[in-house]
XYZ file of C-alpha atoms in Angstrom:
566
model
C -0.012 0.003 -0.012
C 1.777 3.043 -1.244
C -0.925 5.333 -2.669
C -2.856 7.753 -0.686
C -5.974 5.942 -2.053
C -4.784 2.766 -0.331
C -4.164 4.327 2.998
C -7.535 6.154 2.672
C -9.331 2.822 2.015
C -7.448 1.149 4.980
C -8.513 4.058 7.219
C -11.977 3.716 6.221
C -11.830 -0.052 6.884
C -10.367 0.564 10.267
C -13.048 3.195 11.046
C -15.711 0.807 9.988
C -14.407 -1.989 12.143
C -14.149 0.457 15.179
C -17.733 1.615 14.734
C -18.964 -1.968 14.448
C -17.038 -3.005 17.607
C -18.081 -0.060 19.596
C -21.693 -0.394 18.724
C -21.498 -4.090 19.606
C -19.913 -3.114 23.110
C -22.609 -0.501 23.734
C -25.549 -2.509 22.605
C -24.198 -5.730 24.362
C -23.949 -3.840 27.715
C -20.270 -4.079 27.850
C -20.047 -0.249 28.231
C -22.358 0.931 30.995
C -24.927 3.716 30.451
C -23.210 7.022 29.661
C -19.805 5.536 28.782
C -20.300 5.690 24.980
C -23.389 6.785 23.127
C -24.181 5.042 19.784
C -24.502 8.361 18.024
C -20.867 9.233 18.950
C -19.437 6.143 17.379
C -20.307 7.094 13.694
C -18.728 10.437 14.153
C -15.256 9.202 15.096
C -12.182 9.984 12.896
C -8.602 8.761 13.160
C -5.293 10.335 12.663
C -4.037 8.926 9.217
C -0.353 8.791 10.273
C -1.399 6.675 13.328
C -3.628 4.441 11.149
C -0.600 3.678 8.877
C 1.692 2.952 11.813
C -0.929 0.627 13.394
C -1.451 -1.224 10.025
C 2.301 -1.666 9.467
C 2.676 -2.957 13.059
C -0.179 -5.251 12.732
C 1.076 -6.831 9.476
C 4.600 -7.301 11.053
C 3.296 -8.836 14.262
C 0.735 -11.022 12.374
C 3.700 -12.488 10.464
C 5.470 -13.217 13.624
C 2.674 -15.271 15.192
C 3.992 -18.558 14.078
C 7.421 -17.889 15.538
C 8.458 -17.440 19.235
C 6.502 -14.200 19.395
C 3.264 -16.200 19.928
C 4.418 -18.296 22.754
C 6.052 -15.169 24.515
C 2.856 -13.214 24.102
C 0.843 -15.939 25.776
C 3.131 -16.272 28.702
C 2.793 -12.663 29.514
C -1.089 -12.972 29.892
C -2.078 -15.205 32.725
C -5.415 -16.088 30.971
C -3.359 -18.077 28.395
C -0.147 -19.017 30.379
C -1.123 -22.543 30.983
C 0.232 -25.593 29.557
C -2.921 -26.541 27.670
C -2.843 -23.417 25.676
C 0.901 -23.648 24.727
C 0.504 -27.351 23.718
C -2.483 -26.810 21.498
C -1.542 -24.971 18.165
C -5.054 -23.957 17.360
C -5.718 -22.665 20.809
C -2.306 -20.856 20.772
C -2.937 -19.197 17.449
C -6.479 -18.007 18.571
C -5.149 -16.640 21.725
C -2.208 -14.835 20.072
C -4.538 -13.442 17.305
C -7.041 -12.222 19.975
C -4.089 -10.346 21.858
C -2.839 -8.957 18.571
C -6.209 -7.787 17.709
C -6.795 -6.255 21.184
C -3.609 -4.372 20.963
C -4.477 -2.976 17.510
C -7.953 -1.981 18.678
C -6.624 -0.299 21.617
C -4.139 1.595 19.592
C -6.835 2.561 17.230
C -8.875 3.918 20.244
C -5.998 6.084 21.159
C -5.750 7.407 17.553
C -9.282 8.714 17.719
C -9.222 12.511 16.724
C -11.310 13.911 19.623
C -11.165 15.333 23.091
C -9.660 13.442 25.969
C -12.913 12.322 27.367
C -14.191 11.039 24.086
C -10.864 8.981 23.636
C -11.210 7.757 27.279
C -14.744 6.651 26.566
C -13.821 4.939 23.297
C -10.949 3.071 25.087
C -13.083 1.927 27.969
C -15.688 0.514 25.511
C -13.025 -1.356 23.550
C -11.407 -2.669 26.887
C -14.799 -3.965 27.985
C -15.624 -5.610 24.594
C -12.089 -7.215 24.344
C -12.260 -8.471 27.964
C -15.640 -10.034 27.218
C -14.692 -11.698 24.037
C -11.453 -13.320 25.098
C -11.242 -16.977 23.873
C -10.647 -18.080 27.425
C -14.107 -17.092 28.342
C -15.611 -19.790 26.161
C -15.668 -23.413 26.811
C -15.314 -24.254 23.013
C -12.150 -22.187 22.830
C -10.605 -22.894 26.260
C -8.233 -25.920 26.410
C -7.768 -25.552 30.111
C -11.337 -25.932 30.744
C -11.659 -28.730 28.212
C -9.009 -30.714 29.699
C -10.474 -30.386 33.147
C -13.714 -31.639 31.751
C -12.114 -34.777 30.276
C -10.172 -35.366 33.456
C -13.258 -35.146 35.605
C -15.514 -36.952 33.164
C -17.758 -33.958 32.843
C -18.098 -33.312 36.622
C -16.474 -29.937 36.268
C -19.104 -28.877 33.579
C -21.848 -30.095 35.915
C -20.409 -28.149 38.760
C -20.098 -25.148 36.717
C -23.739 -25.254 35.737
C -24.667 -25.480 39.452
C -22.462 -22.485 40.242
C -24.084 -20.521 37.221
C -27.670 -21.244 38.614
C -26.572 -20.268 42.106
C -25.171 -17.101 40.946
C -28.109 -16.260 39.012
C -30.392 -16.753 41.984
C -28.157 -14.620 44.325
C -27.874 -11.890 41.551
C -24.060 -11.566 41.243
C -21.003 -13.444 40.384
C -19.376 -15.226 43.258
C -15.924 -13.926 43.996
C -15.508 -16.054 47.144
C -17.267 -18.777 48.962
C -19.756 -16.494 50.742
C -21.130 -19.279 52.841
C -17.939 -19.362 54.944
C -18.391 -15.736 56.240
C -20.797 -14.017 58.694
C -20.707 -10.472 59.833
C -20.087 -10.433 63.628
C -18.755 -14.019 63.594
C -15.612 -14.031 61.610
C -15.597 -10.580 59.972
C -16.368 -7.289 61.918
C -15.470 -8.959 65.358
C -13.778 -6.091 67.173
C -15.655 -5.872 70.468
C -18.032 -3.048 71.079
C -21.685 -1.976 71.281
C -24.269 0.059 69.471
C -24.817 3.174 71.802
C -27.077 5.168 69.587
C -29.364 4.526 66.489
C -31.688 6.405 64.338
C -33.302 5.882 61.023
C -29.946 6.531 58.979
C -27.228 4.998 61.099
C -26.193 3.100 64.198
C -23.207 4.551 66.205
C -20.881 1.935 67.412
C -18.528 2.527 70.487
C -15.636 0.067 70.809
C -14.168 -1.349 73.973
C -11.017 0.192 75.056
C -7.839 -1.981 74.802
C -5.847 0.301 76.920
C -5.967 1.441 80.540
C -5.766 5.046 79.487
C -7.157 6.765 76.478
C -6.872 10.208 74.860
C -9.298 12.592 76.225
C -10.595 13.721 72.848
C -12.777 10.952 71.178
C -12.329 9.771 67.604
C -15.258 9.348 65.106
C -14.981 7.398 61.718
C -17.242 7.948 58.994
C -17.106 5.205 56.334
C -18.609 5.392 52.827
C -22.361 4.875 52.576
C -21.885 3.014 49.322
C -20.166 0.171 51.299
C -20.360 -1.597 54.618
C -18.146 -0.135 57.216
C -16.497 -3.450 58.196
C -13.791 -2.993 55.390
C -12.207 -1.200 58.319
C -12.726 -4.199 60.625
C -12.180 -7.442 58.456
C -9.949 -9.321 60.766
C -8.237 -8.672 64.100
C -4.786 -8.582 62.387
C -5.831 -5.993 59.651
C -8.566 -4.050 61.352
C -7.998 -0.308 61.180
C -10.636 0.137 63.769
C -8.927 -2.154 66.273
C -5.640 -0.380 65.518
C -7.229 3.027 66.448
C -8.599 1.593 69.694
C -5.118 -0.084 70.549
C -3.527 3.440 70.048
C -5.723 4.709 72.972
C -8.499 6.327 71.165
C -12.086 6.209 72.259
C -13.356 5.044 68.941
C -16.880 5.445 67.498
C -17.931 4.322 63.981
C -21.063 5.133 61.883
C -22.790 1.954 60.751
C -24.972 2.997 57.805
C -28.392 1.518 57.439
C -28.802 -0.239 54.018
C -31.606 1.759 52.279
C -34.899 0.183 51.425
C -38.074 1.809 49.849
C -38.535 3.799 53.078
C -35.370 5.645 51.997
C -36.617 6.470 48.478
C -36.985 10.241 49.254
C -33.808 10.815 51.184
C -31.539 13.488 50.124
C -27.804 14.592 50.520
C -29.157 17.110 52.970
C -30.614 14.288 55.088
C -27.270 12.389 55.037
C -25.477 15.535 56.122
C -27.815 16.889 58.860
C -29.365 13.670 60.133
C -26.359 11.453 59.893
C -22.848 13.098 59.787
C -23.716 16.182 61.991
C -25.908 13.996 64.207
C -23.075 11.488 64.779
C -20.695 14.456 65.751
C -23.261 15.845 68.225
C -23.912 12.448 69.713
C -20.292 11.760 70.199
C -19.842 15.184 71.857
C -22.811 14.768 74.107
C -21.947 11.166 75.099
C -18.338 11.827 75.978
C -18.729 15.405 77.238
C -15.861 16.496 74.783
C -16.126 19.974 73.364
C -14.316 18.791 70.269
C -13.641 15.420 68.767
C -11.315 14.050 66.005
C -12.964 12.736 62.837
C -11.899 10.621 59.928
C -13.779 10.124 56.659
C -13.011 7.349 54.093
C -13.970 7.769 50.429
C -17.521 9.119 50.035
C -17.632 9.243 53.760
C -14.876 11.796 53.568
C -16.889 13.772 51.209
C -19.936 13.570 53.498
C -17.907 14.549 56.605
C -16.126 17.408 55.004
C -19.443 18.880 53.722
C -21.038 18.427 57.171
C -18.096 20.368 58.627
C -18.578 23.084 56.092
C -22.276 23.378 57.020
C -21.174 23.620 60.654
C -18.538 26.297 59.825
C -21.121 28.327 58.092
C -23.121 28.280 61.320
C -20.077 29.255 63.411
C -19.390 25.872 64.966
C -16.154 24.079 65.128
C -16.726 20.714 66.687
C -13.919 18.797 65.133
C -10.338 19.516 66.119
C -8.638 17.496 63.389
C -9.767 15.811 60.215
C -8.345 12.750 58.423
C -9.357 12.016 54.864
C -8.620 8.665 53.296
C -8.917 8.304 49.511
C -11.478 11.112 49.404
C -12.460 13.473 46.631
C -13.313 17.131 47.449
C -12.174 18.448 44.145
C -13.721 16.319 41.257
C -11.497 17.626 38.550
C -9.609 14.266 38.412
C -11.921 11.320 38.854
C -9.934 8.834 36.688
C -11.904 6.244 34.768
C -15.119 6.992 36.425
C -15.274 10.165 34.468
C -16.306 8.173 31.306
C -19.716 7.696 32.823
C -20.412 11.281 33.695
C -21.957 13.864 31.315
C -25.103 16.018 31.263
C -27.263 13.490 29.550
C -26.332 10.740 31.918
C -26.892 12.821 35.058
C -30.314 14.181 33.595
C -31.252 10.467 32.967
C -30.527 9.515 36.598
C -32.315 12.678 37.823
C -35.436 11.899 35.831
C -35.248 8.305 36.896
C -34.781 8.745 40.581
C -34.006 12.406 41.335
C -37.324 12.886 43.255
C -37.729 9.306 44.510
C -36.354 5.933 44.077
C -33.398 3.594 44.902
C -30.217 2.811 43.086
C -29.627 -0.975 43.685
C -26.584 -1.952 45.207
C -25.941 -4.497 42.477
C -25.746 -1.732 39.874
C -22.886 0.002 41.877
C -21.045 -3.180 42.491
C -21.160 -4.174 38.876
C -19.855 -0.722 37.812
C -16.960 -0.878 40.103
C -16.151 -4.504 39.143
C -16.138 -3.550 35.348
C -13.447 -1.042 36.077
C -11.240 -4.085 36.232
C -13.096 -6.608 34.089
C -10.525 -9.377 33.664
C -9.717 -9.439 37.440
C -13.137 -8.973 38.943
C -15.635 -10.409 36.283
C -14.298 -12.754 33.673
C -11.630 -14.487 35.975
C -14.596 -15.714 37.947
C -16.877 -16.594 34.937
C -13.970 -18.915 33.755
C -13.332 -20.365 37.156
C -16.825 -20.808 38.450
C -18.618 -21.719 35.259
C -16.260 -23.225 32.741
C -14.089 -25.044 35.362
C -16.598 -25.615 38.101
C -14.302 -24.264 40.822
C -15.451 -22.902 44.107
C -13.552 -19.625 44.676
C -11.338 -19.702 47.779
C -12.496 -17.777 50.921
C -11.275 -14.154 50.921
C -12.842 -11.753 53.463
C -12.108 -8.619 51.311
C -14.081 -10.201 48.354
C -16.891 -11.220 50.740
C -17.185 -7.526 51.834
C -17.054 -6.552 48.099
C -20.023 -8.633 47.260
C -22.026 -7.285 50.373
C -23.463 -4.331 48.526
C -25.603 -1.430 49.579
C -28.431 0.529 47.951
C -28.480 4.310 47.647
C -31.453 6.693 47.766
C -32.162 8.144 44.414
C -32.353 11.843 45.443
C -29.106 11.572 47.343
C -27.417 9.840 44.411
C -28.702 12.380 41.856
C -27.513 15.346 43.904
C -24.194 13.807 44.294
C -23.632 13.153 40.714
C -24.572 16.607 39.657
C -22.923 18.685 42.336
C -19.655 16.760 42.587
C -18.674 14.758 39.481
C -20.493 16.914 36.901
C -20.298 20.495 38.201
C -17.615 20.177 40.928
C -19.316 22.662 43.070
C -17.970 21.757 46.508
C -14.638 23.658 45.740
C -16.342 26.645 44.555
C -17.236 28.882 47.460
C -21.011 29.440 47.653
C -21.858 27.267 44.592
C -23.420 24.490 46.547
C -26.115 24.943 49.213
C -26.454 22.174 51.781
C -28.877 22.226 54.701
C -29.524 25.802 53.947
C -25.877 26.887 54.041
C -23.483 28.040 51.379
C -20.646 25.571 51.332
C -17.134 27.272 51.607
C -14.236 24.904 52.294
C -11.932 27.756 52.896
C -13.645 28.198 56.365
C -12.512 24.681 57.533
C -9.344 25.965 59.091
C -8.442 22.784 60.978
C -5.425 20.362 60.830
C -6.046 17.610 58.254
C -4.184 14.442 57.330
C -4.786 13.476 53.828
C -4.099 9.983 52.403
C -4.040 8.864 48.770
C -3.177 5.539 47.185
C -0.861 5.575 44.305
C -2.568 3.096 42.061
C -6.172 3.973 43.009
C -8.576 3.801 40.102
C -11.537 5.034 42.065
C -9.967 8.041 43.671
C -6.732 8.846 41.501
C -3.781 10.025 43.468
C -4.126 13.475 41.866
C -7.732 13.654 43.002
C -6.965 12.775 46.533
C -4.052 15.272 46.600
C -6.219 18.072 45.232
C -7.710 18.445 48.640
C -4.442 20.117 49.796
C -5.251 22.940 47.440
C -8.674 23.632 48.880
C -8.434 23.106 52.629
C -6.743 26.061 54.381
C -5.619 24.412 57.553
C -2.289 22.788 58.380
C -1.903 19.746 56.209
C -0.032 16.470 56.009
C -0.293 14.492 52.757
C 0.829 10.966 52.549
C 0.707 8.690 49.385
C 0.562 4.823 49.908
C 1.381 2.092 47.531
C -1.453 -0.070 45.911
C -4.944 0.747 45.306
C -8.265 2.060 46.787
C -8.602 -0.596 49.465
C -5.352 -2.470 49.611
C -3.459 0.823 50.072
C -5.677 1.771 53.123
C -5.809 -1.529 54.687
C -2.047 -2.124 55.315
C -1.428 -3.083 58.916
C 2.164 -2.464 60.307
C 2.528 -6.141 61.315
C 2.353 -7.335 57.787
C 5.382 -5.235 56.851
C 4.073 -4.959 53.375
C 4.199 -2.188 50.608
C 5.485 1.275 51.319
C 4.370 4.892 51.761
C 5.711 8.327 50.603
C 5.975 11.711 52.559
C 7.379 15.118 51.823
C 8.941 17.430 54.310
C 8.215 20.591 52.212
C 5.838 22.960 54.079
C 4.115 24.109 50.915
C 1.997 22.061 48.513
C 2.541 22.526 44.722
C -0.435 22.492 42.566
C 0.563 19.355 40.711
C 0.843 16.095 42.602
C 3.767 15.013 40.414
C 5.871 17.911 41.831
C 5.052 16.743 45.350
C 5.885 12.981 44.336
C 9.225 14.217 42.817
C 10.332 15.559 46.195
C 8.933 12.745 48.331
C 10.679 10.108 50.279
C 9.769 6.485 50.288
C 9.413 4.673 53.574
C 9.067 0.798 53.868
C 5.855 -0.688 55.427
C 2.690 0.800 56.656
C 1.508 4.493 56.817
C -0.664 3.679 59.890
C 2.049 4.556 62.450
C 2.676 7.854 60.727
C -1.008 8.682 60.859
C -1.191 7.365 64.625
C 1.657 9.801 65.584
C -0.033 12.632 63.697
C -3.434 11.953 65.422
C -1.910 11.583 68.870
C -0.681 15.158 68.519
C -4.318 16.353 68.282
C -5.847 13.914 70.781
C -5.300 15.555 74.075
C -3.921 14.237 77.353
C -4.395 10.617 78.607
C -7.349 10.017 80.934
C -8.678 6.575 82.497
C -10.553 4.566 79.989
C -14.274 4.215 80.631
C -15.496 0.954 82.016
C -18.745 0.925 80.256
C -20.235 1.838 77.018
C -22.159 5.022 76.451
C -22.749 7.306 79.328
C -24.209 6.333 82.741
C -27.674 7.482 83.513
C -28.195 8.898 79.971
C -30.092 7.900 76.730
C -26.635 6.531 75.429
C -26.707 2.882 76.722
C -25.576 -0.371 75.034
C -28.373 -1.222 72.614
C -26.820 -4.359 71.218
C -23.257 -5.858 70.552
C -21.119 -4.561 67.632
C -21.352 -4.680 64.714
C -25.068 -4.139 65.217
C -27.987 -5.291 63.040
C -27.916 -2.338 60.396
C -24.672 -3.766 58.844
C -26.251 -7.182 58.406
C -29.071 -6.076 56.209
C -28.662 -7.177 52.599
C -29.353 -5.102 49.460
């Protein structure tokens, strides 16, 4: 192909293929609502020079498939690294061809002549489609599954069908053997008691593990889109237990899993009647004029919004704030940005903005498809094609224990944060009748972000340093959204970064360039920081709640709210 006409024809063929692939991805449901619209597919155009480069690369690599290149490419992808793949020439060629096509389509997605968001949406749709169409996902094309079926005389196929019917009945793909776990029995076991409850949440107080405690109590606000016990999976990796062991009188908000009675609940309800109410209860119960507070993920956004409302009222009940993988500035939301635009938000507002529920399964599926090979198709192959029972894993049990969201709450959150980013604009958002102005939150804050986080990108977590005026400490941990946070010191795993500079540059990369890496967990660094804001040591209370008051032990931790299923 040397003439311009040849390259034009090739470009048209590539563009036609892309349009067909993206339309299939959209209409088959591989790309969630709002990721790519069918009307946008036909309007795509591609850079001619990149098309030519891709085609030359494709022809070169296609010619190398029969050589060592084929085996090397298979070994690098664990889906095809088994002996059954390498020993079967037909399967090997099918897998290698698939990988070549996947690389080419992803390269073509990057060659789209469009704005960054459109390119990201196209790439996301292609990634979903390619993950779904891998030959490993089909029994007729998977030699590993075929060999196992022969070895077990068909038993693996029968067991796979049983697993499929079980997962259809429960409404989600099993990532672990959920029958082995029970909240309160072998997860969420730190000793404590529910000392207050209302419609939206239960407040848990944990039993002190030290003779003396800090006089200033400590409140944790977890995300309401998940169950709180991610912070209390097992005694040896429980962040809650660690806080108690450091001598903090620790309280945790346990959100109620919304049902139809929550269909009208708003963002304002969660701020006034949950976050602010929890702060007031901890103050009233302990007699402390100020408390320390921590927010995790959306819990951090809720908590910070509540503090901004209180600041607008002239109140300052929190002495220090910790934010773990939290977004306040929604300029950098990573891959989640592909879902958000005006049409998508309007659709959700029409669907549930006045009343309704967002099913927990919808949220869980969205987050799983952010990593489709690891969190979806890996289990399709293992559970159904091979008839395996996934191994017990407490974190994946928690991941499958989803929560619903009230529609009005969710619609407000989408528009005012992800779409319009109003929280960082003084006076742009009104919550509980107050204009939100984060510049009024002049309190010490510890901000943590995970380097490989795909839900709260490190740049998004770091951006809070630019909008909160108080004395700040920013720490970056290794790994992702959950594994980076849940990193107990005793495990001696991973690492974290700090920077001794007193000023925070606008770009997180400038901060990273001047940072120092430390081996192990960031928890001791945080503990030392929190202790400096926790006050003097006093005798630990002997009982839960407060004597001769409304705050008495209602039931043992973790309470009944957290056990309600979506």
